[in-house]
Short mmCIF file of C-alpha atoms and ligand atoms in Angstrom, two decimals:
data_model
loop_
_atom_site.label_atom_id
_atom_site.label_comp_id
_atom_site.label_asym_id
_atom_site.label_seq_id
_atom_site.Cartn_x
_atom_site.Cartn_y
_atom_site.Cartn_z
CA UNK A 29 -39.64 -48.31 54.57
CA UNK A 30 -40.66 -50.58 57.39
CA UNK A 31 -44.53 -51.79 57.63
CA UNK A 32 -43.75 -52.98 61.01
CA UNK A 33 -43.32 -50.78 63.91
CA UNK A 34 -44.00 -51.18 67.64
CA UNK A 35 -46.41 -48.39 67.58
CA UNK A 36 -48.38 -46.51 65.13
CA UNK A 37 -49.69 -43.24 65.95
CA UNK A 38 -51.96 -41.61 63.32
CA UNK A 39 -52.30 -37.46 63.68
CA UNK A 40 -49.61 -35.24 63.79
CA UNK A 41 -51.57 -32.92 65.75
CA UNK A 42 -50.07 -31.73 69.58
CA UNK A 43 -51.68 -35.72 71.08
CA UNK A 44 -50.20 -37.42 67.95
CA UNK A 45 -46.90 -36.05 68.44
CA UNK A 46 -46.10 -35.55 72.37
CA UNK A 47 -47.88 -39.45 72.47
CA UNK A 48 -44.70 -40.26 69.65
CA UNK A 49 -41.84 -38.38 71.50
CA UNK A 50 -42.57 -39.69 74.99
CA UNK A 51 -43.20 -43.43 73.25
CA UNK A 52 -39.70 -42.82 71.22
CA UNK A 53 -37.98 -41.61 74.50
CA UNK A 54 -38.72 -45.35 76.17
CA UNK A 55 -37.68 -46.74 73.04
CA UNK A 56 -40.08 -47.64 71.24
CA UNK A 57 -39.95 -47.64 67.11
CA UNK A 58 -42.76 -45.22 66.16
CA UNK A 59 -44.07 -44.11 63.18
CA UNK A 60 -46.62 -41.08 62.68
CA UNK A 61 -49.09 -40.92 59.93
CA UNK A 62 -50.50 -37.73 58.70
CA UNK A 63 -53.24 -37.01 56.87
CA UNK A 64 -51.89 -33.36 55.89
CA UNK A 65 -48.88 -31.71 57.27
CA UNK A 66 -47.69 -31.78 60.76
CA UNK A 67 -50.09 -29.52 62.47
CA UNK A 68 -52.24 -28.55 60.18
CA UNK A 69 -55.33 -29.53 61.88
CA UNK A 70 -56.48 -27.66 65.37
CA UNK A 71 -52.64 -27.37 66.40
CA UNK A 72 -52.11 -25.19 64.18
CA UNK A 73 -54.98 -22.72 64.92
CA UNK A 74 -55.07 -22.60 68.74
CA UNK A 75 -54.27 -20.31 71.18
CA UNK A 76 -51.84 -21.75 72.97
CA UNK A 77 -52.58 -21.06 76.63
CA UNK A 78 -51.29 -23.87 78.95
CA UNK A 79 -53.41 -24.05 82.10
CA UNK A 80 -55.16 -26.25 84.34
CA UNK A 81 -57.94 -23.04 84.47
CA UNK A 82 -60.56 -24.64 81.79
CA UNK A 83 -63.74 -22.20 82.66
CA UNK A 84 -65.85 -22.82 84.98
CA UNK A 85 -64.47 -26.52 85.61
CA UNK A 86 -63.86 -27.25 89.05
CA UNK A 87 -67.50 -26.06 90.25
CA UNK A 88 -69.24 -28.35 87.99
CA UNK A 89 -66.61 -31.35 88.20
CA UNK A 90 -67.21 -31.02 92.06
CA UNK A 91 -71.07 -31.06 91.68
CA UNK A 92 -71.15 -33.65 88.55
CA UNK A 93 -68.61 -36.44 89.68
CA UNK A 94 -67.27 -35.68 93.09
CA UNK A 95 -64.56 -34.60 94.75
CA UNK A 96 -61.89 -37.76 93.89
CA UNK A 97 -62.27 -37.35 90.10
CA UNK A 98 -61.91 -33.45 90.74
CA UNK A 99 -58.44 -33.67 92.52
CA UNK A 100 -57.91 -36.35 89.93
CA UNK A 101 -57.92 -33.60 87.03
CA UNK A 102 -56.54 -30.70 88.55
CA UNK A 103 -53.25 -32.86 89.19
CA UNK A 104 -53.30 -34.17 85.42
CA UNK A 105 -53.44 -30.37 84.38
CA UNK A 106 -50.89 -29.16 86.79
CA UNK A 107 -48.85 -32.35 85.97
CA UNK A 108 -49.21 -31.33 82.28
CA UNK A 109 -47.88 -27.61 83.06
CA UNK A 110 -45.04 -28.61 84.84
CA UNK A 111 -44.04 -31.36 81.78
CA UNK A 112 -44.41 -29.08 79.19
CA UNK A 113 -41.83 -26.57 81.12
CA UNK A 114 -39.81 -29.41 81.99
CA UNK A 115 -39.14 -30.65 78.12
CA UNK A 116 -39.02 -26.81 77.32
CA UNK A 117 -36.16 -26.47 79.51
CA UNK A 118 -34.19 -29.32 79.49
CA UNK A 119 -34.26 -29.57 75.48
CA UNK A 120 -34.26 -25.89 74.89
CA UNK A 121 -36.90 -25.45 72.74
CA UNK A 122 -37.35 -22.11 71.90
CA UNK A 123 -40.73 -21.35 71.28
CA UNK A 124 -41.23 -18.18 73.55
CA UNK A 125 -42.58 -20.52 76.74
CA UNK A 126 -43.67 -18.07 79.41
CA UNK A 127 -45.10 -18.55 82.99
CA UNK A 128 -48.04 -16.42 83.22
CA UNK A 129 -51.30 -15.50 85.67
CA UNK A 130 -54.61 -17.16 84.11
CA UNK A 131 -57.90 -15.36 84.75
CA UNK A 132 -61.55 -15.80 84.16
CA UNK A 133 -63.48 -12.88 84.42
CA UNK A 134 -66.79 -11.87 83.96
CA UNK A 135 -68.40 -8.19 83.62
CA UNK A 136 -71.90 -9.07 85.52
CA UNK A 137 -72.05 -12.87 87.56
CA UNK A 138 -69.77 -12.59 90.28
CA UNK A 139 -71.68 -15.93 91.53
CA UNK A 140 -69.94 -18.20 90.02
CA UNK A 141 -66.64 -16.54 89.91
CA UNK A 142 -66.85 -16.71 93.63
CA UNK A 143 -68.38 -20.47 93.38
CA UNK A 144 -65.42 -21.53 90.80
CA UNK A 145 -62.69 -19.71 93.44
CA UNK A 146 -64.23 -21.77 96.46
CA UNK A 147 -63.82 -24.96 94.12
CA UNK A 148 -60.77 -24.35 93.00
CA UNK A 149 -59.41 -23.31 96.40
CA UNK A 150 -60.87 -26.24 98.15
CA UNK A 151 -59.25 -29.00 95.27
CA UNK A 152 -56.10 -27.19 96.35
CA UNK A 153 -55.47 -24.80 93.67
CA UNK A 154 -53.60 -21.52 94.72
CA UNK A 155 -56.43 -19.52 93.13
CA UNK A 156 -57.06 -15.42 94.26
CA UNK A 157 -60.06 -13.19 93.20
CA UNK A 158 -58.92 -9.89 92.19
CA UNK A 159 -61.08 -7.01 89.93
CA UNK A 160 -57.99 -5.24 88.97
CA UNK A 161 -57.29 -6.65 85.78
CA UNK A 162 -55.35 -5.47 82.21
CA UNK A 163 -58.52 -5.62 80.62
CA UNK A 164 -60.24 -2.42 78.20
CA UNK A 165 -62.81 -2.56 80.62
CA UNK A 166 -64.01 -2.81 84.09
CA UNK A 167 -65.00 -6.42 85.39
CA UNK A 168 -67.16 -7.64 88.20
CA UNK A 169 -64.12 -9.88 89.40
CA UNK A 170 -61.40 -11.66 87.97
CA UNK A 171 -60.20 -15.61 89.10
CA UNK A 172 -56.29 -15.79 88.92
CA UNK A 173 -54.22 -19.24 88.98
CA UNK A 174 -51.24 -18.12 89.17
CA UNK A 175 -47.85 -20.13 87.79
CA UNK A 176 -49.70 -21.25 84.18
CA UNK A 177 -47.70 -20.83 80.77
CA UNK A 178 -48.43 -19.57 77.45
CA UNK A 179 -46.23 -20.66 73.88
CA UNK A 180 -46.01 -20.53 70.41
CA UNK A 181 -47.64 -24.20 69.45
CA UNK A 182 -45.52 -23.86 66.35
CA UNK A 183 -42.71 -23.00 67.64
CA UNK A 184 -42.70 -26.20 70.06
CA UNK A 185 -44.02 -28.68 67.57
CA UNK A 186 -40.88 -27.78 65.14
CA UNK A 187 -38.56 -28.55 67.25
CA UNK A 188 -40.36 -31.89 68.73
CA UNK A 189 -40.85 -33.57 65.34
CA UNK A 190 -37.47 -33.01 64.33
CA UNK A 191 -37.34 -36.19 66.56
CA UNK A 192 -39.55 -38.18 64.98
CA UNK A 193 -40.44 -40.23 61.80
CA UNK A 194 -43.52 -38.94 60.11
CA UNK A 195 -45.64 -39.90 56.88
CA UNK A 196 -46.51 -36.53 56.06
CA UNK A 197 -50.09 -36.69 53.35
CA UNK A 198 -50.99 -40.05 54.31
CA UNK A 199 -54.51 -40.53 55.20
CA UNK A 200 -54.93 -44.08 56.75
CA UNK A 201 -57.98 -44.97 55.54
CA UNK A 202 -58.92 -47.98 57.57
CA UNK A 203 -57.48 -49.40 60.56
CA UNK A 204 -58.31 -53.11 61.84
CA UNK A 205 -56.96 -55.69 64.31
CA UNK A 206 -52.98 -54.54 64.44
CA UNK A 207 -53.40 -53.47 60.34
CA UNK A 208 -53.26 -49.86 59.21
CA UNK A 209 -54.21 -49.19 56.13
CA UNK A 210 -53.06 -46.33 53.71
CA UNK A 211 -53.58 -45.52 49.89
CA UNK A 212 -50.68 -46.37 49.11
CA UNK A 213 -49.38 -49.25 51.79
CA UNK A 214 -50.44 -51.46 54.47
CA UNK A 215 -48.75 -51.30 58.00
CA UNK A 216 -48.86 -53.45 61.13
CA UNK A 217 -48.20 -52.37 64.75
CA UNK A 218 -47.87 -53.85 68.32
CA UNK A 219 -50.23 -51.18 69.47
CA UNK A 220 -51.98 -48.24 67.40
CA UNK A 221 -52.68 -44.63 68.54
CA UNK A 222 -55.67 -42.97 66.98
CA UNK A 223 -55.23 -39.11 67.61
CA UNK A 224 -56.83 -37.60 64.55
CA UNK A 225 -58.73 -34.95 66.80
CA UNK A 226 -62.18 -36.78 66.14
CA UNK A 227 -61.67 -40.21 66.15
CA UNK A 228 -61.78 -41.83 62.97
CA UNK A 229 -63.85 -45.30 63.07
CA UNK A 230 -67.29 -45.00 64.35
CA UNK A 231 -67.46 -48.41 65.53
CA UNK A 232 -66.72 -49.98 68.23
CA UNK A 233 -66.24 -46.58 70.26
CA UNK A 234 -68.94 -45.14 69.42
CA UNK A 235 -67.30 -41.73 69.88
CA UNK A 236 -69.76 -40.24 67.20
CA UNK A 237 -72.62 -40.74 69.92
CA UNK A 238 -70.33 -39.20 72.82
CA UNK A 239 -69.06 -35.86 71.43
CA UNK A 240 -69.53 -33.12 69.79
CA UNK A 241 -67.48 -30.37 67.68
CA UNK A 242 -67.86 -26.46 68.96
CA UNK A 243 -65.92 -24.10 66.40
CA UNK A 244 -64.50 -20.51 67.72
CA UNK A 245 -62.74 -17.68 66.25
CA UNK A 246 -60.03 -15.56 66.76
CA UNK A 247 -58.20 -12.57 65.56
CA UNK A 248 -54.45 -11.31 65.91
CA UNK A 249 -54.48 -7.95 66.53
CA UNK A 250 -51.38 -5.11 66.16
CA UNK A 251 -51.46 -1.69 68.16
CA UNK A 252 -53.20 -2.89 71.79
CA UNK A 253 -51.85 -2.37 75.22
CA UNK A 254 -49.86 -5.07 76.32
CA UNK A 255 -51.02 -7.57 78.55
CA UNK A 256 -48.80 -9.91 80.97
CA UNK A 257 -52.24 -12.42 81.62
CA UNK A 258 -54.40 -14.93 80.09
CA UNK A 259 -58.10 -14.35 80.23
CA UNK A 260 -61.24 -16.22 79.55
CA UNK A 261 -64.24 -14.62 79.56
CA UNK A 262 -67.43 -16.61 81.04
CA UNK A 263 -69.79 -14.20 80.31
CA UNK A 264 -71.99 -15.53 77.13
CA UNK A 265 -70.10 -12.49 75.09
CA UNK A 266 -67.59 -13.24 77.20
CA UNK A 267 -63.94 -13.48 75.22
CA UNK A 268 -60.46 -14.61 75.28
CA UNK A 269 -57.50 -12.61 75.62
CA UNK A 270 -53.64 -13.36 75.34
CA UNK A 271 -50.28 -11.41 74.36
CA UNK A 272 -48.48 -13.22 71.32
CA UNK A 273 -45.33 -10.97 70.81
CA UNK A 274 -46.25 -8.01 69.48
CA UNK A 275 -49.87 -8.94 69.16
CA UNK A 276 -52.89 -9.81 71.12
CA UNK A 277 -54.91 -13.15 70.37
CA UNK A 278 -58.41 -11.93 71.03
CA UNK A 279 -61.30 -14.95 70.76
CA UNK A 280 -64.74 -15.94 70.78
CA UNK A 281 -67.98 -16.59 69.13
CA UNK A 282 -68.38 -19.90 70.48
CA UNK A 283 -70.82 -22.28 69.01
CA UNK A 284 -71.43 -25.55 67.83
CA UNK A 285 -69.73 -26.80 64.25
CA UNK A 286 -72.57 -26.21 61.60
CA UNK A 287 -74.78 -23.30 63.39
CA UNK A 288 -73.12 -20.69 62.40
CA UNK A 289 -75.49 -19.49 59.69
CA UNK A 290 -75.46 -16.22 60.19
CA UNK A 291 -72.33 -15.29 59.20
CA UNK A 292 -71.53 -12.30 61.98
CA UNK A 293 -69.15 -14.21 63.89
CA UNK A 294 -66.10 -12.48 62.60
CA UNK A 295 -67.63 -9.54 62.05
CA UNK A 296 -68.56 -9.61 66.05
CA UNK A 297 -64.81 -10.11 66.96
CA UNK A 298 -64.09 -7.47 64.95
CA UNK A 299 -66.50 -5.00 66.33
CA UNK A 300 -65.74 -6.01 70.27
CA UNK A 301 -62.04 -5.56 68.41
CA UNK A 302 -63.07 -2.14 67.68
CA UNK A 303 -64.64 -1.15 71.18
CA UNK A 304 -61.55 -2.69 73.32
CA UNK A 305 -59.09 -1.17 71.14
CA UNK A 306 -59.94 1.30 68.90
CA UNK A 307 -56.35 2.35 67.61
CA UNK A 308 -55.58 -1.50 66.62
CA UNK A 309 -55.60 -3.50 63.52
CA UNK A 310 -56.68 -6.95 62.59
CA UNK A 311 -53.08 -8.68 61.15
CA UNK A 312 -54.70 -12.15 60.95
CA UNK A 313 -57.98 -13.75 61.17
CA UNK A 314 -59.47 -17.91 61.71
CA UNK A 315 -61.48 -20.18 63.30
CA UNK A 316 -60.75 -23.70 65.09
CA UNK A 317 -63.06 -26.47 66.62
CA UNK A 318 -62.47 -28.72 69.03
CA UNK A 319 -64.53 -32.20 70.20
CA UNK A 320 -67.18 -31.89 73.48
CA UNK A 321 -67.27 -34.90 75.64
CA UNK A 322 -70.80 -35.57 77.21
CA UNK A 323 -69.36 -35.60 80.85
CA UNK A 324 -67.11 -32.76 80.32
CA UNK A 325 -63.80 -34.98 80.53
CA UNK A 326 -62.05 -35.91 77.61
CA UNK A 327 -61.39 -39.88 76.63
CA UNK A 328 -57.80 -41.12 76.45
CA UNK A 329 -56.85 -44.76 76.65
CA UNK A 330 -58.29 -48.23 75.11
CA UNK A 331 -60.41 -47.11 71.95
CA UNK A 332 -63.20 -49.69 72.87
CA UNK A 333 -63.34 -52.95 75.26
CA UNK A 334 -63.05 -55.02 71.80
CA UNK A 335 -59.62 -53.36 70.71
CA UNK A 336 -56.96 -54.30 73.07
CA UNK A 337 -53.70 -52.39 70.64
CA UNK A 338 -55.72 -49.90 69.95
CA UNK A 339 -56.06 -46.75 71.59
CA UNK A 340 -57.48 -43.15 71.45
CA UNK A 341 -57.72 -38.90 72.63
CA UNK A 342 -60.02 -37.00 72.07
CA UNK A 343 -62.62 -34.59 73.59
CA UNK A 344 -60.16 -31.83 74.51
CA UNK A 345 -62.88 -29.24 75.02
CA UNK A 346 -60.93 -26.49 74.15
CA UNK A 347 -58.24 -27.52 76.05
CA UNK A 348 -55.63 -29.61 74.41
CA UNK A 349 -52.49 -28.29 75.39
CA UNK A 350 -52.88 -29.35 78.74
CA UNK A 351 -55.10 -32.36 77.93
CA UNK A 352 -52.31 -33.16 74.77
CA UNK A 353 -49.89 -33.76 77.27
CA UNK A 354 -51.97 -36.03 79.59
CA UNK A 355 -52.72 -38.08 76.82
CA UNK A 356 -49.53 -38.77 75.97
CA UNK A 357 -48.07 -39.22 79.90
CA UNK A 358 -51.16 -41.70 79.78
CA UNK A 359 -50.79 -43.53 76.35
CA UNK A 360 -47.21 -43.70 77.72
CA UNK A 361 -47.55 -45.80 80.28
CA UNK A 362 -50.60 -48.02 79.10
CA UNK A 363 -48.57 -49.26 75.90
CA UNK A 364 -45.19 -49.28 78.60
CA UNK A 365 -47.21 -51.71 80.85
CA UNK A 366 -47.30 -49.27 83.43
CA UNK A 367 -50.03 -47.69 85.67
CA UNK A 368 -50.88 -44.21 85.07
CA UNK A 369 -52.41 -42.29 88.12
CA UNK A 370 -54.74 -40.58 85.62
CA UNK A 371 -56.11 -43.44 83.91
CA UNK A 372 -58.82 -44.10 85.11
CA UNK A 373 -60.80 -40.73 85.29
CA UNK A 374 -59.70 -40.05 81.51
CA UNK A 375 -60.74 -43.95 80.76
CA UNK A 376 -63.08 -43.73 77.64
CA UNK A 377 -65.42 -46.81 78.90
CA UNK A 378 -66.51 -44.82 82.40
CA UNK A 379 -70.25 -43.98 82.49
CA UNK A 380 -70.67 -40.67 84.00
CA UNK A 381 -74.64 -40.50 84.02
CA UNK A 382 -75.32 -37.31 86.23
CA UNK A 383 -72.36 -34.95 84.21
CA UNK A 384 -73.64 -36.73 80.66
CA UNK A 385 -76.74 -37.86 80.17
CA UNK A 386 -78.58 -34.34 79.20
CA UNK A 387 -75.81 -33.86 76.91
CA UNK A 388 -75.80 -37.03 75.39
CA UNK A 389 -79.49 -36.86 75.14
CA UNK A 390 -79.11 -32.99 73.35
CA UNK A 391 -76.84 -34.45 70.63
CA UNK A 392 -78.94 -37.31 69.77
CA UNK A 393 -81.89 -34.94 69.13
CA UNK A 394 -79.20 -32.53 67.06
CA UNK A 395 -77.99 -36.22 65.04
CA UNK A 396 -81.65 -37.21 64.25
CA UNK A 397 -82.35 -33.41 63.14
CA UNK A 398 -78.81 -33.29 60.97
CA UNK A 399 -79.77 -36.93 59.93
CA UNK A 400 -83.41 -36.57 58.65
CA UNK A 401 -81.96 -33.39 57.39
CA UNK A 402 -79.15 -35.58 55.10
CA UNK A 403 -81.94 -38.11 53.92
CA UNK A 404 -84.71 -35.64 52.73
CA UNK A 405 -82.30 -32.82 51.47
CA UNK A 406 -80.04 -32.72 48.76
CA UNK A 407 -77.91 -35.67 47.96
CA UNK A 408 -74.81 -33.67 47.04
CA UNK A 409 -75.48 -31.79 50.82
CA UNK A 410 -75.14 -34.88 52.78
CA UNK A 411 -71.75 -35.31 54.90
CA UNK A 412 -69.88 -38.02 53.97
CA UNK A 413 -69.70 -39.45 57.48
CA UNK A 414 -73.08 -40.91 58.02
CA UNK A 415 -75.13 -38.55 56.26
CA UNK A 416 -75.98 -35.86 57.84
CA UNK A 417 -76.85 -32.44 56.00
CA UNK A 418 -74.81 -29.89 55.84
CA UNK A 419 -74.88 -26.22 56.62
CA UNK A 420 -73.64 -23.40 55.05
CA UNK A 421 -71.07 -21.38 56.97
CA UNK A 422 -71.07 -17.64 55.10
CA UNK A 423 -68.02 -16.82 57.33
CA UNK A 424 -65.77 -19.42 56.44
CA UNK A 425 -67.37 -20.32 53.28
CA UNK A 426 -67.62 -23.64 53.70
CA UNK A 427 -70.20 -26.74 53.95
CA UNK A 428 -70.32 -27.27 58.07
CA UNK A 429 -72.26 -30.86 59.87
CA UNK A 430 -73.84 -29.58 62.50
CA UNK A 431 -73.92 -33.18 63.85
CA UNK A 432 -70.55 -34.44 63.81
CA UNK A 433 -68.43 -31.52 62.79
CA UNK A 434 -66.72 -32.72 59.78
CA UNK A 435 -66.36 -29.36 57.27
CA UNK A 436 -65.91 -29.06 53.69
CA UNK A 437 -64.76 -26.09 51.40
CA UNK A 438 -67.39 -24.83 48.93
CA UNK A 439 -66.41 -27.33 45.93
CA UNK A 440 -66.34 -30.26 48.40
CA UNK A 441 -62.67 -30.51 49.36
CA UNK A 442 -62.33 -32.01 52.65
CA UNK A 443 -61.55 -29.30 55.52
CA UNK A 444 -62.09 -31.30 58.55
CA UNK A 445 -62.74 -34.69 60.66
CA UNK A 446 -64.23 -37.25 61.07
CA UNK A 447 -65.30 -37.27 57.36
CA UNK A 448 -62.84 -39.31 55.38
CA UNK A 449 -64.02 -38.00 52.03
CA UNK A 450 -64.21 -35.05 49.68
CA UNK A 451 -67.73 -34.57 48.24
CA UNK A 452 -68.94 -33.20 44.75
CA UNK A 453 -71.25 -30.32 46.38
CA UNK A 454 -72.39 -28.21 43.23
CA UNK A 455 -73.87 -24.86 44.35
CA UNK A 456 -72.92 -21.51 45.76
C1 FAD B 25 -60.11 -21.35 68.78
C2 FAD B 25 -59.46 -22.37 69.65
C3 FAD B 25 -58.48 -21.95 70.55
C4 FAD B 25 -57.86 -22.89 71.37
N1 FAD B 25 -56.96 -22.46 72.28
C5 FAD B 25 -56.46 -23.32 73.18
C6 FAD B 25 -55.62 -22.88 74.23
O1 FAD B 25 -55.35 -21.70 74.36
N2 FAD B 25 -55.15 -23.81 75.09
C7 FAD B 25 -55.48 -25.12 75.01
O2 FAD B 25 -55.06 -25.92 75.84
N3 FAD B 25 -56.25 -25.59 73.99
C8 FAD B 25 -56.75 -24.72 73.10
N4 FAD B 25 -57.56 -25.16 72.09
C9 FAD B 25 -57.72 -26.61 71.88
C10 FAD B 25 -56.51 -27.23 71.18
O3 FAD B 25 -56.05 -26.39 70.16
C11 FAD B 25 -56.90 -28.59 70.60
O4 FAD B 25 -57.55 -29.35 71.60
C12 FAD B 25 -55.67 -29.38 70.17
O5 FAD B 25 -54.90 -28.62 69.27
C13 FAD B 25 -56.10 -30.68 69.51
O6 FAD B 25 -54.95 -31.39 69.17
P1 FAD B 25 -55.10 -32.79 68.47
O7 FAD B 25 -53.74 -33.34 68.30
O8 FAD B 25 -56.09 -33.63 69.21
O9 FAD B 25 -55.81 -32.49 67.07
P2 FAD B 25 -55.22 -31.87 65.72
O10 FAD B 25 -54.24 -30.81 65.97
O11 FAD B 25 -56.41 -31.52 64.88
O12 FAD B 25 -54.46 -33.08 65.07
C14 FAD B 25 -55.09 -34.19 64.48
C15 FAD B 25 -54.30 -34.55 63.23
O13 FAD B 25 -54.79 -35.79 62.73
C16 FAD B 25 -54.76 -35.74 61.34
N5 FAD B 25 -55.70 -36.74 60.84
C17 FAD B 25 -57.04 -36.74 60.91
N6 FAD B 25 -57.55 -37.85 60.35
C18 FAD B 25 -56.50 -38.57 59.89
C19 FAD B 25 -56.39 -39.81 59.21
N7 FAD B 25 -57.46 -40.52 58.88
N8 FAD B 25 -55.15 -40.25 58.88
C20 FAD B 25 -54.04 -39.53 59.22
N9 FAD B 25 -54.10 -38.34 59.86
C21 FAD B 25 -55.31 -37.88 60.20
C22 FAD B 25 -55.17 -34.31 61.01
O14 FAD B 25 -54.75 -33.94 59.71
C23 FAD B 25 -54.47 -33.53 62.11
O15 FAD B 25 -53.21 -33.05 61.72
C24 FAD B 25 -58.20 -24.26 71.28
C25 FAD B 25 -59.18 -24.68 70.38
C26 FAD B 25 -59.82 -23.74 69.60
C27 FAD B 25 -60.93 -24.21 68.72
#
């Protein structure tokens, strides 16, 4: 096995591996480290839609940093559409890609529906308001963009790492200057590609101070009506809805990593389950989390100002088909020597004050809480990122930081970033 490559990307997750296969396609020798197994981290639990329609976006991205940055990310998303049906096409992957009408709904504000359509319309979106829907219910109003996609992640992600070399269960531990450190081995790169979800050094980036983790959950269910359309609820209750086959993907219970202490999120699902489809049964059940920028835009490009071969993505916001793809058209071109249109808006260093600063502000209250929380509490309850304490999650079972998001099983194990480390935790 080489230890030198040109590039190194760590995570095998949908950035890791679209970053590798457009890097491979100009040539480049790539290798891809993996913690687990090719997928196995938020990939492997998402939903799958592939749209440009992320919420109530284009409202707020107008009002919070203008109209130029606006345009900016509606034609990343839209580029990202038309690349994944592009590759789907011309290397026949069959992973049941479909073109599809994306809605948000709601069942009371028509406000900002309305606002979101004006936004949308005005960035040059072909958006249309409409209150007939597929839904099990009546809604105030319904925002289409028409010509989005829906696929089965899986299915896609088999056939793109067949291209690929991978290091499947290999955690790299450390990475400085052009080293990458493993267990087992030590590699060197030209440039290094750190898509692990959250990013995995704390400093320089400081990415730990800059986002945050939000955890949902989902349910297959058999025996619904079929619907052609995507739809995303805005409502607080509001949920998510999308055919899969046979099957409808039905989410929500949307919250931050480590507050779910109650334990009723699945058992919510399951009763909205219940009153939108009473004949239908629950095949499979999980949950997923995905990192919160401040500003609402996620970071791709030069890890820090002090790392010139090193780069990152992250801060997908629930949106990392789309965003996947951007990252790697823009990690692309940066490690190509060549300018990416997109660069700058996604550029990690950018200082977004109006869009961030109560949100940056929120988290540092929630670190010092989770923090003072880790040094006065239990030892064996502290996270083994920086400390913080952890929180039971009754629906998952597991230990959850409600600071950075890193989750462990009940014995300890590991279960998810940034957290490098399992933990001894000795209680029920
Ligand atoms: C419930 C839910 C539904 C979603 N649905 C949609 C949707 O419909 N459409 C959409 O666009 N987005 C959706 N998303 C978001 C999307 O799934 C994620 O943004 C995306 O999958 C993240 O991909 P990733 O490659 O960044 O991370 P991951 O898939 O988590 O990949 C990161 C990989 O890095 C590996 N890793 C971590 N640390 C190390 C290390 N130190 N060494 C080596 N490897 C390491 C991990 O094992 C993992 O495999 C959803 C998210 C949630 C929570």
């Amino acid at each position: 096995m080489k230890t030198h490559r040109e590039v190194i990307v760590i995570g095998a997750g949908m950035a890791g591996l679209l970053s590798a296969y457009f890097l491979k396609e100009e040539g480049k020798d790539v290798l891809v480290l993996e913690a687990k197994e090719v997928a196995s981290g938020q990939t492997g639990r998402t939903t799958a839609k592939i749209t440009s329609q992320h919420g109530l976006k284009y409202s707020k991205l107008l009002k919070d940093v203008g109209e130029k940055k606006a345009r900016l990310y509606v034609r990343a998303n839209e580029a990202a559409i038309e690349a994944f049906a592009r590759l789907v096409q011309t290397k026949k992957i069959d992973c049941d890609f479909a073109r599809v009408t994306s809605y948000l709904y709601s069942e009371k504000d028509m406000e900002k529906l309305k606002e979101e359509l004006e936004a949308a319309t005005f960035l040059g979106i072909e958006a249309f308001w409409t209150k007939e829907t597929e839904l099990p219910f009546t809604v105030a109003g319904a925002v289409g963009f028409r010509n989005q996609a829906q696929f089965c992640a899986m299915d896609f992600v088999r056939h793109i790492r067949k291209e690929l070399e991978i290091l499947e269960h290999t955690m790299v531990t450390k990475v400085c200057g052009k080293k990458v450190y493993t267990k087992d081995a030590v590699y060197t790169a030209d440039n290094i590609v750190v898509a692990t979800h959250y990013p995995m050094r704390n400093v320089p980036g400081f990415y730990f101070l800059r986002e945050h983790q939000e955890r949902s959950y989902v349910l297959e269910l058999s025996g619904c009506e079929k619907i052609n359309g995507m739809y995303y609820g805005i409502d607080e209750d509001g949920h998510s809805f999308r055919q899969a086959g046979e099957h409808i993907l039905l989410g929500g219970g949307s919250g931050r990593t480590g507050e779910h202490v109650c334990g009723v999120a699945f058992h919510e699902l399951e009763m909205a389950a219940e009153k939108y489809y009473p004949d239908c049964k629950v095949e499979s059940r999980w949950a997923a989390q995905d990192c919160m920028p401040h500003d609402g835009i996620p970071f791709i490009g030069k890890y820090s100002m002090f790392t010139p071969h090193l780069y990152v993505a992250t801060g997908f916001q629930k949106w990392g088909m789309t965003t996947s793809m951007v990252a790697a058209m823009i990690l692309r071109d940066k490690i190509c020597g060549r300018k990416n249109p997109f660069e700058a808006l996604y550029r990690p260093q950018r200082l977004n004050f109006r869009a961030g600063t109560a949100n940056f502000l929120h988290d540092v209250g929630k670190s010092i809480k989770g923090l003072t929380k880790g040094w006065f509490g239990p030892k064996d309850l502290r996270c083994s990122h920086m400390g913080c304490g952890l929180e039971w999650n009754p629906d998952e079972k597991s230990w959850d930081c409600p600071c950075h998001g890193s989750r462990f099983d009940e014995n300890g194990k590991l279960l998810d970033n940034p957290a490098k480390k399992d933990k001894n935790i000795r209680r029920v």
